[in-house]
């Protein structure tokens, strides 16, 4: 079975932030990192070279595929800041409707800048996502 490419690494979160050339994006990512650290209770760790993750859980799908992933995470991508959330959890759609300007995919929340969203709602999304992941993968 193939190994996961994105695993917790010893890369530096500070170096990751420094590598973000857009000053506003760097500041927004730093603020979100502080929020995720506070909400998760975990220090930020790099996963691969481009994802900042918080905590860790082990998942195993019915297919037999398994691995580790962060409870919460973010990345600074070319077109947006990506916050990683559980695919489903209580009140997700309601909270997203109150968040502000964003886009989503199954497990990704894309925002351009913090001024576009309600940071309190982002915090609620992250808390509910972490709770759902812990419920699904209690080990």
PDB file of C-alpha atoms in Angstrom:
ATOM      1  CA  UNK A   1       0.000   0.000   0.000  1.00  0.00           C
ATOM      2  CA  UNK A   2       1.265   3.483  -0.842  1.00  0.00           C
ATOM      3  CA  UNK A   3       2.607   5.657   1.948  1.00  0.00           C
ATOM      4  CA  UNK A   4       1.149   9.077   2.654  1.00  0.00           C
ATOM      5  CA  UNK A   5       3.224  11.915   1.243  1.00  0.00           C
ATOM      6  CA  UNK A   6       2.123  14.449   3.843  1.00  0.00           C
ATOM      7  CA  UNK A   7       3.478  13.428   7.223  1.00  0.00           C
ATOM      8  CA  UNK A   8       4.567  15.352  10.277  1.00  0.00           C
ATOM      9  CA  UNK A   9       8.057  16.709   9.710  1.00  0.00           C
ATOM     10  CA  UNK A  10      10.799  18.571  11.548  1.00  0.00           C
ATOM     11  CA  UNK A  11      10.515  21.537   9.172  1.00  0.00           C
ATOM     12  CA  UNK A  12      10.202  24.928  10.837  1.00  0.00           C
ATOM     13  CA  UNK A  13       6.839  26.711  11.080  1.00  0.00           C
ATOM     14  CA  UNK A  14       8.747  29.994  11.353  1.00  0.00           C
ATOM     15  CA  UNK A  15      10.599  29.241   8.112  1.00  0.00           C
ATOM     16  CA  UNK A  16       7.285  28.369   6.456  1.00  0.00           C
ATOM     17  CA  UNK A  17       5.790  31.713   7.505  1.00  0.00           C
ATOM     18  CA  UNK A  18       8.898  33.605   6.421  1.00  0.00           C
ATOM     19  CA  UNK A  19       8.626  31.984   2.990  1.00  0.00           C
ATOM     20  CA  UNK A  20       5.228  33.640   2.375  1.00  0.00           C
ATOM     21  CA  UNK A  21       6.220  36.685   0.342  1.00  0.00           C
ATOM     22  CA  UNK A  22       2.936  38.587   0.677  1.00  0.00           C
ATOM     23  CA  UNK A  23       3.165  40.389   4.033  1.00  0.00           C
ATOM     24  CA  UNK A  24      -0.614  40.522   4.583  1.00  0.00           C
ATOM     25  CA  UNK A  25      -0.970  36.807   3.791  1.00  0.00           C
ATOM     26  CA  UNK A  26       1.899  36.036   6.179  1.00  0.00           C
ATOM     27  CA  UNK A  27       0.222  38.046   8.970  1.00  0.00           C
ATOM     28  CA  UNK A  28      -3.145  36.380   8.330  1.00  0.00           C
ATOM     29  CA  UNK A  29      -1.574  32.914   8.391  1.00  0.00           C
ATOM     30  CA  UNK A  30       0.231  33.769  11.619  1.00  0.00           C
ATOM     31  CA  UNK A  31      -3.052  34.895  13.202  1.00  0.00           C
ATOM     32  CA  UNK A  32      -4.818  31.709  12.100  1.00  0.00           C
ATOM     33  CA  UNK A  33      -1.930  29.607  13.438  1.00  0.00           C
ATOM     34  CA  UNK A  34      -2.329  31.337  16.811  1.00  0.00           C
ATOM     35  CA  UNK A  35      -6.082  30.663  16.744  1.00  0.00           C
ATOM     36  CA  UNK A  36      -5.699  26.998  15.789  1.00  0.00           C
ATOM     37  CA  UNK A  37      -3.061  26.473  18.462  1.00  0.00           C
ATOM     38  CA  UNK A  38      -5.318  28.010  21.107  1.00  0.00           C
ATOM     39  CA  UNK A  39      -8.399  26.049  20.026  1.00  0.00           C
ATOM     40  CA  UNK A  40      -6.666  22.700  19.563  1.00  0.00           C
ATOM     41  CA  UNK A  41      -4.344  22.911  22.563  1.00  0.00           C
ATOM     42  CA  UNK A  42      -1.428  21.845  20.354  1.00  0.00           C
ATOM     43  CA  UNK A  43       1.666  23.636  19.136  1.00  0.00           C
ATOM     44  CA  UNK A  44       1.942  24.057  15.365  1.00  0.00           C
ATOM     45  CA  UNK A  45       3.999  21.443  13.508  1.00  0.00           C
ATOM     46  CA  UNK A  46       4.835  21.225   9.843  1.00  0.00           C
ATOM     47  CA  UNK A  47       3.300  18.425   7.825  1.00  0.00           C
ATOM     48  CA  UNK A  48       5.429  18.058   4.750  1.00  0.00           C
ATOM     49  CA  UNK A  49       6.682  21.408   3.533  1.00  0.00           C
ATOM     50  CA  UNK A  50       3.457  23.372   3.163  1.00  0.00           C
ATOM     51  CA  UNK A  51       0.878  22.406   5.814  1.00  0.00           C
ATOM     52  CA  UNK A  52       0.892  23.624   9.409  1.00  0.00           C
ATOM     53  CA  UNK A  53      -0.914  21.041  11.528  1.00  0.00           C
ATOM     54  CA  UNK A  54      -2.139  20.836  15.104  1.00  0.00           C
ATOM     55  CA  UNK A  55      -2.374  17.555  16.972  1.00  0.00           C
ATOM     56  CA  UNK A  56      -2.533  14.179  15.299  1.00  0.00           C
ATOM     57  CA  UNK A  57      -5.002  11.369  14.806  1.00  0.00           C
ATOM     58  CA  UNK A  58      -4.846   7.970  13.178  1.00  0.00           C
ATOM     59  CA  UNK A  59      -7.516   7.128  10.624  1.00  0.00           C
ATOM     60  CA  UNK A  60      -8.385   3.837   9.000  1.00  0.00           C
ATOM     61  CA  UNK A  61     -10.867   3.629   6.153  1.00  0.00           C
ATOM     62  CA  UNK A  62     -13.047   0.636   5.283  1.00  0.00           C
ATOM     63  CA  UNK A  63     -10.758   0.103   2.276  1.00  0.00           C
ATOM     64  CA  UNK A  64      -7.922  -0.631   4.706  1.00  0.00           C
ATOM     65  CA  UNK A  65      -6.057   2.574   3.908  1.00  0.00           C
ATOM     66  CA  UNK A  66      -4.756   4.182   7.073  1.00  0.00           C
ATOM     67  CA  UNK A  67      -2.451   6.916   8.189  1.00  0.00           C
ATOM     68  CA  UNK A  68      -2.011   9.944  10.395  1.00  0.00           C
ATOM     69  CA  UNK A  69      -3.300  13.464   9.876  1.00  0.00           C
ATOM     70  CA  UNK A  70      -3.445  16.670  11.904  1.00  0.00           C
ATOM     71  CA  UNK A  71      -6.645  17.433  13.833  1.00  0.00           C
ATOM     72  CA  UNK A  72      -6.641  20.890  12.247  1.00  0.00           C
ATOM     73  CA  UNK A  73      -4.370  22.569   9.753  1.00  0.00           C
ATOM     74  CA  UNK A  74      -3.739  25.321   7.284  1.00  0.00           C
ATOM     75  CA  UNK A  75      -1.714  26.055   4.199  1.00  0.00           C
ATOM     76  CA  UNK A  76      -0.932  29.167   2.217  1.00  0.00           C
ATOM     77  CA  UNK A  77      -1.690  28.217  -1.361  1.00  0.00           C
ATOM     78  CA  UNK A  78      -1.298  30.268  -4.509  1.00  0.00           C
ATOM     79  CA  UNK A  79      -4.900  31.475  -4.596  1.00  0.00           C
ATOM     80  CA  UNK A  80      -6.005  31.351  -0.950  1.00  0.00           C
ATOM     81  CA  UNK A  81      -5.342  30.424   2.634  1.00  0.00           C
ATOM     82  CA  UNK A  82      -6.640  26.891   3.093  1.00  0.00           C
ATOM     83  CA  UNK A  83      -7.994  25.721   6.445  1.00  0.00           C
ATOM     84  CA  UNK A  84      -8.504  21.963   6.713  1.00  0.00           C
ATOM     85  CA  UNK A  85     -11.702  20.785   8.396  1.00  0.00           C
ATOM     86  CA  UNK A  86     -13.592  17.515   8.835  1.00  0.00           C
ATOM     87  CA  UNK A  87     -15.815  16.737   5.872  1.00  0.00           C
ATOM     88  CA  UNK A  88     -18.997  16.775   7.967  1.00  0.00           C
ATOM     89  CA  UNK A  89     -19.933  17.949  11.421  1.00  0.00           C
ATOM     90  CA  UNK A  90     -22.882  19.473  13.258  1.00  0.00           C
ATOM     91  CA  UNK A  91     -23.921  22.935  12.030  1.00  0.00           C
ATOM     92  CA  UNK A  92     -21.176  23.080   9.387  1.00  0.00           C
ATOM     93  CA  UNK A  93     -23.379  24.531   6.652  1.00  0.00           C
ATOM     94  CA  UNK A  94     -25.068  26.992   9.009  1.00  0.00           C
ATOM     95  CA  UNK A  95     -21.723  28.263  10.271  1.00  0.00           C
ATOM     96  CA  UNK A  96     -20.329  28.504   6.745  1.00  0.00           C
ATOM     97  CA  UNK A  97     -23.328  30.636   5.760  1.00  0.00           C
ATOM     98  CA  UNK A  98     -22.381  33.057   8.572  1.00  0.00           C
ATOM     99  CA  UNK A  99     -18.623  33.033   7.941  1.00  0.00           C
ATOM    100  CA  UNK A 100     -18.306  35.652   5.238  1.00  0.00           C
ATOM    101  CA  UNK A 101     -16.537  35.504   1.883  1.00  0.00           C
ATOM    102  CA  UNK A 102     -15.051  32.032   1.312  1.00  0.00           C
ATOM    103  CA  UNK A 103     -15.089  28.958  -0.901  1.00  0.00           C
ATOM    104  CA  UNK A 104     -15.116  25.314   0.109  1.00  0.00           C
ATOM    105  CA  UNK A 105     -14.437  21.822  -1.089  1.00  0.00           C
ATOM    106  CA  UNK A 106     -15.077  18.608   0.852  1.00  0.00           C
ATOM    107  CA  UNK A 107     -12.501  19.236   3.598  1.00  0.00           C
ATOM    108  CA  UNK A 108     -11.018  22.606   2.642  1.00  0.00           C
ATOM    109  CA  UNK A 109     -12.085  26.112   3.511  1.00  0.00           C
ATOM    110  CA  UNK A 110     -10.535  28.755   1.261  1.00  0.00           C
ATOM    111  CA  UNK A 111     -10.263  32.384   2.347  1.00  0.00           C
ATOM    112  CA  UNK A 112      -8.439  35.293   0.777  1.00  0.00           C
ATOM    113  CA  UNK A 113      -7.890  37.410   3.889  1.00  0.00           C
ATOM    114  CA  UNK A 114      -9.073  37.532   7.478  1.00  0.00           C
ATOM    115  CA  UNK A 115     -11.026  40.756   6.899  1.00  0.00           C
ATOM    116  CA  UNK A 116     -13.345  38.760   4.620  1.00  0.00           C
ATOM    117  CA  UNK A 117     -14.568  36.471   7.411  1.00  0.00           C
ATOM    118  CA  UNK A 118     -15.897  36.416  10.955  1.00  0.00           C
ATOM    119  CA  UNK A 119     -13.004  35.011  13.014  1.00  0.00           C
ATOM    120  CA  UNK A 120     -15.405  33.907  15.776  1.00  0.00           C
ATOM    121  CA  UNK A 121     -17.295  31.738  13.281  1.00  0.00           C
ATOM    122  CA  UNK A 122     -13.988  30.339  12.003  1.00  0.00           C
ATOM    123  CA  UNK A 123     -13.175  29.368  15.576  1.00  0.00           C
ATOM    124  CA  UNK A 124     -16.515  27.590  15.948  1.00  0.00           C
ATOM    125  CA  UNK A 125     -15.941  25.707  12.695  1.00  0.00           C
ATOM    126  CA  UNK A 126     -12.509  24.566  13.866  1.00  0.00           C
ATOM    127  CA  UNK A 127     -13.779  23.494  17.307  1.00  0.00           C
ATOM    128  CA  UNK A 128     -16.665  21.476  15.850  1.00  0.00           C
ATOM    129  CA  UNK A 129     -14.360  19.939  13.241  1.00  0.00           C
ATOM    130  CA  UNK A 130     -11.852  18.810  15.881  1.00  0.00           C
ATOM    131  CA  UNK A 131     -14.649  17.379  18.043  1.00  0.00           C
ATOM    132  CA  UNK A 132     -15.991  15.412  15.062  1.00  0.00           C
ATOM    133  CA  UNK A 133     -12.576  14.017  14.169  1.00  0.00           C
ATOM    134  CA  UNK A 134     -12.026  12.941  17.791  1.00  0.00           C
ATOM    135  CA  UNK A 135     -15.464  11.290  17.750  1.00  0.00           C
ATOM    136  CA  UNK A 136     -14.732   9.398  14.533  1.00  0.00           C
ATOM    137  CA  UNK A 137     -11.153   8.456  15.455  1.00  0.00           C
ATOM    138  CA  UNK A 138     -10.972   8.253  19.269  1.00  0.00           C
ATOM    139  CA  UNK A 139      -7.527   6.636  19.363  1.00  0.00           C
TER     140      UNK A 139
END
